[in-house]
Amino acid sequence: MTDRIPVAQLRRFITTCLEKLGLPPQDAATVGHLMAEAEAQGSDGHGVIRLIPYSKRIRAGGMNLTPNIKVVKEKAAMALLDGDNGMGHLVMQRAAQIAIEKARNCGVAWVGARLSNHAGPASLYARMALEHDMIGMYYAVGNANHLPPWGGLDMLLSTNPIAVAVPAGEEPPVVLDMATTVAAYGKVKAKAQRGEQMPVGWMIDRKGEPLTDPKRSEEGFLMPIGGYKGYGLAMVVGLLAGTLNGAAMGSETIDFNKDIVSVTNTGQAICVIDPDAFGEVAEFKARVDKLIRELRASERMPGVDRIWMPGEQSHAKRLANERDGIALPDALLANLHTFADDLGVPRLSTQSSRA
Amino acid sequence: MTDRIPVAQLRRFITTCLEKLGLPPQDAATVGHLMAEAEAQGSDGHGVIRLIPYSKRIRAGGMNLTPNIKVVKEKAAMALLDGDNGMGHLVMQRAAQIAIEKARNCGVAWVGARLSNHAGPASLYARMALEHDMIGMYYAVGNANHLPPWGGLDMLLSTNPIAVAVPAGEEPPVVLDMATTVAAYGKVKAKAQRGEQMPVGWMIDRKGEPLTDPKRSEEGFLMPIGGYKGYGLAMVVGLLAGTLNGAAMGSETIDFNKDIVSVTNTGQAICVIDPDAFGEVAEFKARVDKLIRELRASERMPGVDRIWMPGEQSHAKRLANERDGIALPDALLANLHTFADDLGVPRLSTQSSRA
């Protein structure tokens, strides 16, 4: 992991691969931008690691390369999108744009989607509100069930993530992006890819024993945060992002790792609030700054160097990666080289870290 | 705890006490209804146990008995209420009514409040959407800080609860009501009142050691769910319910147990979604039923008798308490008798459990 790839090069590489796979150039560029952005902010479970799985689904005919993404239901402050089985990034970027426009008029807006697909990290879409000085919230049904109901053994729920992005003034925005499980399944896969063990508490096996080998993840399930609370959160997020939209939920969820052909009917939702409707935006952002600063200035527990805000480490990673380039794990880079050769596109060329 | 009090009697008792304390009859009836409802659904930390603390604040001039609760900002799908330091129940019932009306027109609505006060359990207000076949979500800034930022020692955050209520068809509605801490502080107080110990994991002291004696709760702080995730959730809920509305957050939060005079400037928010905007309501509710039933039918871990949905146990308690009356702890009942005598209103009269 010593060589670094400029973000712009990674973006072009992903875009070129997706074009080669058959996406229209504009759509390939949109997805390439968002996947590189995910990688740049450190969402390594949702970044370029997904390119090869996406390509398998595309080649198997499991995703629509030229979807007719359309609004099927609409009111002043809401819309329901039919994603026509297109890439989730395209569906949810559109959803965010509509929600931002409607929030500007109505103060708040909610846009749901069905027949979407995996769209990368939740925070990508919540963050789209920030450049409009708005608050973004994102909810999604995960694309594989790894969580049983509390007390149960049948994996009927996914990690159903939540993201909330709140603009600040001089401080970085507050961006919470969390699975409703202790760890996201993407993090389990990243551990497996790196040959690392998982901490106790991420997963248990069917007998309730800790499971720490990510290569054995099929034998167990993820643990919800706060026990029954996380189970409840995963369920209501799924009701909001899936069931409400007529998207898959519970046993309807397609495990996109095992089944690369069936339509996933992925459900997602975005809610945008315009703080301008509530008062002076500058005053709101100043209040956010004040809160951040007083939390950061708290007396610390022994051994704690710094108190971080939600999203602050991702923000720092994004700045560093945009400056220095992105370091990809060797195994992933090797896979991407093979993939590029196979597709007939130029390999990613790494550069030495800044001297 | 052998004698039971009919819910209607408890409601009348609370209403009479509040009238005697100076609330207009209609407002006293509204709060009495909601407080008895909280007790009936088993939210014992937020029910009639709060009557005496509320009365202390009222007598000290810390709450406005005749507030002019008004909309100070409004757009098609949002409103910001100024609660004029009235009882939180009055402010948030109004907020829920406005949100329901706006959601009917716009598909979704968000109503925030500032200058409100403690309003009881979060689910009370999220549930108000249910009788309109709508989805309700509620966010609040708690009325005392018991949670430091992750890695910190200064208690700058509260338990900031979330509630989500989703209507079902033949099944009870799904109602999640959770503090973003492992335990709500109201539960700590209920343990203290009952002379019980807390489980390990609810609180730690300033050295990070488990704190299990609820009478020593002042010496420690609550633990967030999922570690840094719960800290992040508490913060963003506070940003949405407090900071956005110009209500207290962080160090501005008044500890309403210690300070019964200062205006708390409590912030809360409610979001209502109308499923009718997304498609046929009957179909949506049937899909919710289907999900509930398949989660409930999951194979269970050894020793687990039943898989519960969020809110299902509260629903069962509500039905049982409406039928059999509410059993109050002896110590609480004794306090309420003294309180009634002092106020010059008839005591609660208990009846034997149904023969």
Coordinates of N, CA, C and O in Angstrom, one line a residue, chain A residues 147-148 150 157-160 162 178-182 223-237, chain B residues 176 178 225-226 233 310:
Chain A
L147 N -28.6 -10.1 9.2 CA -29.0 -9.8 10.6 C -30.4 -10.5 10.8 O -31.3 -10.3 10.1
P148 N -30.5 -11.3 11.8 CA -31.8 -11.9 12.2 C -32.5 -10.9 13.0 O -31.9 -10.0 13.6
W150 N -34.2 -9.8 16.5 CA -33.6 -10.0 17.9 C -34.1 -11.2 18.5 O -35.4 -11.4 18.7
L157 N -32.9 -9.5 7.8 CA -32.7 -8.0 7.8 C -31.2 -7.8 7.3 O -30.3 -8.6 7.5
S158 N -31.1 -6.6 6.7 CA -29.7 -6.2 6.3 C -29.2 -5.1 7.3 O -29.8 -4.8 8.3
T159 N -28.0 -4.6 6.9 CA -27.4 -3.6 7.8 C -28.0 -2.3 7.7 O -27.6 -1.3 8.4
N160 N -29.0 -2.1 6.8 CA -29.8 -0.9 6.6 C -29.2 0.4 7.2 O -29.5 0.7 8.3
I162 N -27.9 4.4 7.7 CA -28.5 5.7 7.8 C -27.3 6.7 7.6 O -26.2 6.5 8.1
M178 N -23.7 5.4 9.1 CA -23.6 4.3 10.0 C -24.5 3.1 9.5 O -25.7 3.4 9.2
A179 N -24.0 1.9 9.6 CA -24.8 0.8 9.5 C -25.5 0.6 10.8 O -25.0 1.1 11.8
T180 N -26.7 0.0 10.8 CA -27.4 -0.3 12.1 C -26.8 -1.6 12.8 O -27.4 -2.0 13.7
T181 N -25.8 -2.1 12.2 CA -25.1 -3.2 12.8 C -23.7 -2.6 13.3 O -23.3 -1.6 12.9
V182 N -23.1 -3.4 14.3 CA -21.8 -2.9 14.8 C -20.8 -2.7 13.7 O -20.1 -1.7 13.8
M223 N -24.0 -8.3 14.3 CA -24.7 -7.9 15.6 C -25.2 -6.5 15.4 O -24.5 -5.6 14.9
P224 N -26.5 -6.3 15.8 CA -27.1 -4.9 15.7 C -26.5 -4.1 16.8 O -26.2 -4.6 17.9
I225 N -26.4 -2.8 16.6 CA -25.9 -1.9 17.7 C -27.0 -1.8 18.8 O -28.2 -1.7 18.5
G226 N -26.5 -1.8 20.0 CA -27.4 -1.6 21.1 C -28.4 -2.8 21.2 O -29.5 -2.6 21.8
G227 N -28.0 -4.0 20.7 CA -28.9 -5.1 20.8 C -30.3 -4.9 20.1 O -30.3 -4.6 18.9
Y228 N -31.4 -5.0 20.9 CA -32.7 -4.9 20.3 C -32.9 -3.6 19.6 O -33.7 -3.4 18.7
K229 N -32.2 -2.5 20.1 CA -32.4 -1.2 19.5 C -31.9 -1.2 18.1 O -32.6 -0.6 17.2
G230 N -30.8 -1.8 17.8 CA -30.3 -1.8 16.5 C -31.1 -2.6 15.6 O -31.3 -2.3 14.4
Y231 N -31.7 -3.7 16.1 CA -32.6 -4.5 15.4 C -33.8 -3.7 15.0 O -34.3 -3.7 13.8
G232 N -34.4 -2.9 15.9 CA -35.5 -2.0 15.7 C -35.2 -1.0 14.6 O -36.0 -0.7 13.7
L233 N -34.0 -0.4 14.7 CA -33.5 0.6 13.8 C -33.4 0.0 12.4 O -33.9 0.6 11.4
A234 N -32.8 -1.2 12.3 CA -32.7 -1.8 11.0 C -34.0 -2.1 10.4 O -34.2 -1.9 9.2
M235 N -35.0 -2.4 11.2 CA -36.3 -2.7 10.7 C -37.0 -1.5 10.2 O -37.6 -1.4 9.1
V236 N -37.0 -0.4 11.0 CA -37.7 0.8 10.6 C -37.0 1.5 9.4 O -37.7 2.0 8.5
V237 N -35.7 1.4 9.3 CA -35.0 2.0 8.1 C -35.5 1.2 6.9 O -35.7 1.8 5.9
Chain B
L176 N -41.0 2.1 17.1 CA -39.7 2.1 17.7 C -39.6 3.4 18.6 O -39.9 4.4 18.1
M178 N -36.7 4.8 21.1 CA -35.4 4.5 21.7 C -34.5 5.7 22.0 O -34.5 6.7 21.2
I225 N -25.4 3.8 22.5 CA -25.5 2.5 21.8 C -24.4 2.4 20.7 O -24.1 3.4 20.0
G226 N -23.8 1.2 20.5 CA -22.8 1.0 19.5 C -21.6 1.9 19.6 O -21.0 2.3 18.6
L233 N -25.3 9.5 16.6 CA -26.7 9.6 16.6 C -27.3 10.6 17.5 O -28.1 11.5 17.1
P310 N -40.7 -4.1 17.3 CA -40.6 -2.8 18.0 C -42.0 -2.3 18.4 O -42.8 -2.2 17.5

